[in-house]
């Protein structure tokens, strides 16, 4: 009856769909903080294209439609920074975010030798925090985004991959 969602490495031609999906998905975050200048909403398309070309970027597809995305890159301290995880609002709550995290984490270990993963989310983003904690991330500190939003920094060691269910 229905199609299943597949996870794959993002291709150059996915950049525009990722850009549009990111803009849609992060509206609720912007509303939560009353700040519509958060990075995912103001990031230019060319910057998304650059990330797809150089970083570890995965997409979730439903047929030809990109319905989820995540990015990862190795940082100077050897951790793998994971960011801009998003799943289309109509498909949230079905494990797609965890599957995207698992794909990014696996690739960052296998291709870049990552020893630990780091991500951040807004301090009021309970749904995000719930997902990240469910898949093994623990709070290690706080920071402030360039947009002024207070952030919670979470990490986990490589080898404790995200659940896929």
XYZ file of C-alpha atoms in Angstrom:
165
model
C 0.000 0.000 0.000
C 2.362 2.775 1.165
C 6.013 3.403 0.419
C 8.681 2.952 3.015
C 11.125 5.637 4.039
C 14.712 4.964 2.971
C 17.884 6.546 4.378
C 20.770 7.383 2.048
C 23.720 9.703 1.564
C 22.544 13.061 0.256
C 23.377 13.867 -3.349
C 24.117 17.283 -4.805
C 20.647 17.434 -6.357
C 19.074 17.002 -2.875
C 20.332 20.371 -1.609
C 17.273 22.354 -2.632
C 14.843 19.861 -1.072
C 16.946 19.815 2.126
C 16.900 23.620 2.152
C 13.096 23.758 1.829
C 12.549 20.952 4.356
C 14.860 22.620 6.872
C 12.945 25.882 6.520
C 9.630 24.095 7.113
C 10.831 21.962 10.024
C 12.537 24.699 12.010
C 9.499 27.013 12.017
C 8.280 25.358 15.225
C 11.684 25.902 16.863
C 11.634 29.562 15.848
C 8.134 29.947 17.303
C 9.211 28.255 20.539
C 11.904 30.903 21.042
C 10.169 33.833 19.347
C 13.244 34.105 17.139
C 12.889 33.688 13.382
C 16.586 34.415 12.817
C 17.790 30.996 13.956
C 20.496 29.544 11.713
C 18.390 26.896 9.913
C 15.941 29.603 8.798
C 18.525 32.086 7.552
C 21.064 29.674 6.052
C 21.416 30.405 2.321
C 20.871 27.661 -0.262
C 24.503 27.930 -1.405
C 25.632 27.132 2.141
C 23.406 24.026 2.198
C 24.933 22.998 -1.150
C 28.438 23.388 0.330
C 27.516 21.221 3.328
C 26.083 18.502 1.087
C 29.312 18.555 -0.940
C 31.798 18.468 1.966
C 30.076 17.117 5.090
C 28.473 13.841 6.025
C 24.842 14.473 5.024
C 22.050 11.914 5.002
C 18.478 12.169 3.835
C 15.321 10.210 4.454
C 13.243 9.700 1.310
C 9.664 8.772 0.744
C 9.712 7.997 -2.962
C 11.450 10.976 -4.563
C 10.621 13.365 -1.721
C 13.265 14.244 0.890
C 11.362 13.993 4.194
C 14.291 14.125 6.618
C 17.901 15.220 6.826
C 20.893 15.348 9.153
C 24.456 16.648 8.848
C 27.680 15.679 10.539
C 31.288 16.793 10.401
C 34.459 16.105 12.356
C 35.520 18.969 14.626
C 39.020 20.089 15.523
C 38.884 18.202 18.833
C 38.031 14.895 17.113
C 34.374 14.845 18.081
C 31.756 14.557 15.377
C 29.332 17.463 15.399
C 25.833 16.460 14.349
C 23.316 19.105 13.424
C 20.197 20.283 11.661
C 18.370 17.008 12.173
C 14.894 17.472 10.766
C 11.956 15.296 9.783
C 8.888 16.517 7.930
C 6.192 17.348 10.514
C 3.740 14.841 9.017
C 6.231 11.993 9.568
C 7.617 12.848 13.005
C 7.308 10.238 15.739
C 7.979 7.243 13.480
C 11.692 6.687 14.217
C 13.024 8.500 11.152
C 15.097 10.923 13.231
C 16.740 8.038 15.102
C 17.452 6.263 11.800
C 19.059 9.409 10.383
C 21.188 9.789 13.520
C 22.294 6.152 13.265
C 23.322 6.590 9.626
C 25.320 9.749 10.366
C 26.966 8.267 13.451
C 27.961 5.080 11.608
C 29.453 6.991 8.685
C 31.319 9.408 10.955
C 32.938 6.473 12.771
C 33.684 4.400 9.659
C 34.864 7.206 7.377
C 36.337 9.717 9.828
C 37.230 7.730 12.947
C 34.955 9.752 15.235
C 35.351 8.783 18.894
C 32.365 10.715 20.214
C 29.365 12.638 18.949
C 28.241 16.113 19.981
C 25.088 18.014 19.221
C 23.131 20.899 20.655
C 19.524 21.918 20.843
C 17.567 24.774 22.321
C 16.904 24.563 26.050
C 13.104 24.573 25.522
C 13.126 21.930 22.781
C 11.687 19.082 24.852
C 10.917 16.819 21.893
C 14.494 17.080 20.639
C 15.932 16.517 24.104
C 13.706 13.467 24.574
C 14.915 11.934 21.284
C 18.584 12.651 21.944
C 18.454 11.218 25.460
C 16.539 8.160 24.230
C 19.360 7.368 21.800
C 22.110 7.785 24.390
C 23.133 11.436 24.432
C 23.815 13.062 27.787
C 23.978 16.735 28.713
C 27.563 17.942 29.040
C 27.049 21.694 29.162
C 25.312 24.747 27.840
C 26.114 27.396 25.277
C 24.442 30.265 23.506
C 23.739 30.091 19.784
C 24.918 32.874 17.506
C 21.246 33.835 17.346
C 21.140 34.262 21.147
C 19.138 31.091 21.896
C 20.335 29.243 25.042
C 21.478 25.777 23.974
C 22.022 22.460 25.735
C 25.130 20.588 24.565
C 24.851 16.788 24.510
C 27.435 14.089 23.785
C 27.802 10.357 23.618
C 30.719 8.060 22.879
C 31.052 6.397 19.481
C 29.866 2.830 19.565
C 26.601 3.581 21.356
C 24.560 4.012 18.202
C 21.062 5.372 17.970
C 18.198 2.923 18.243
C 16.415 2.408 14.953
C 12.926 1.851 16.320
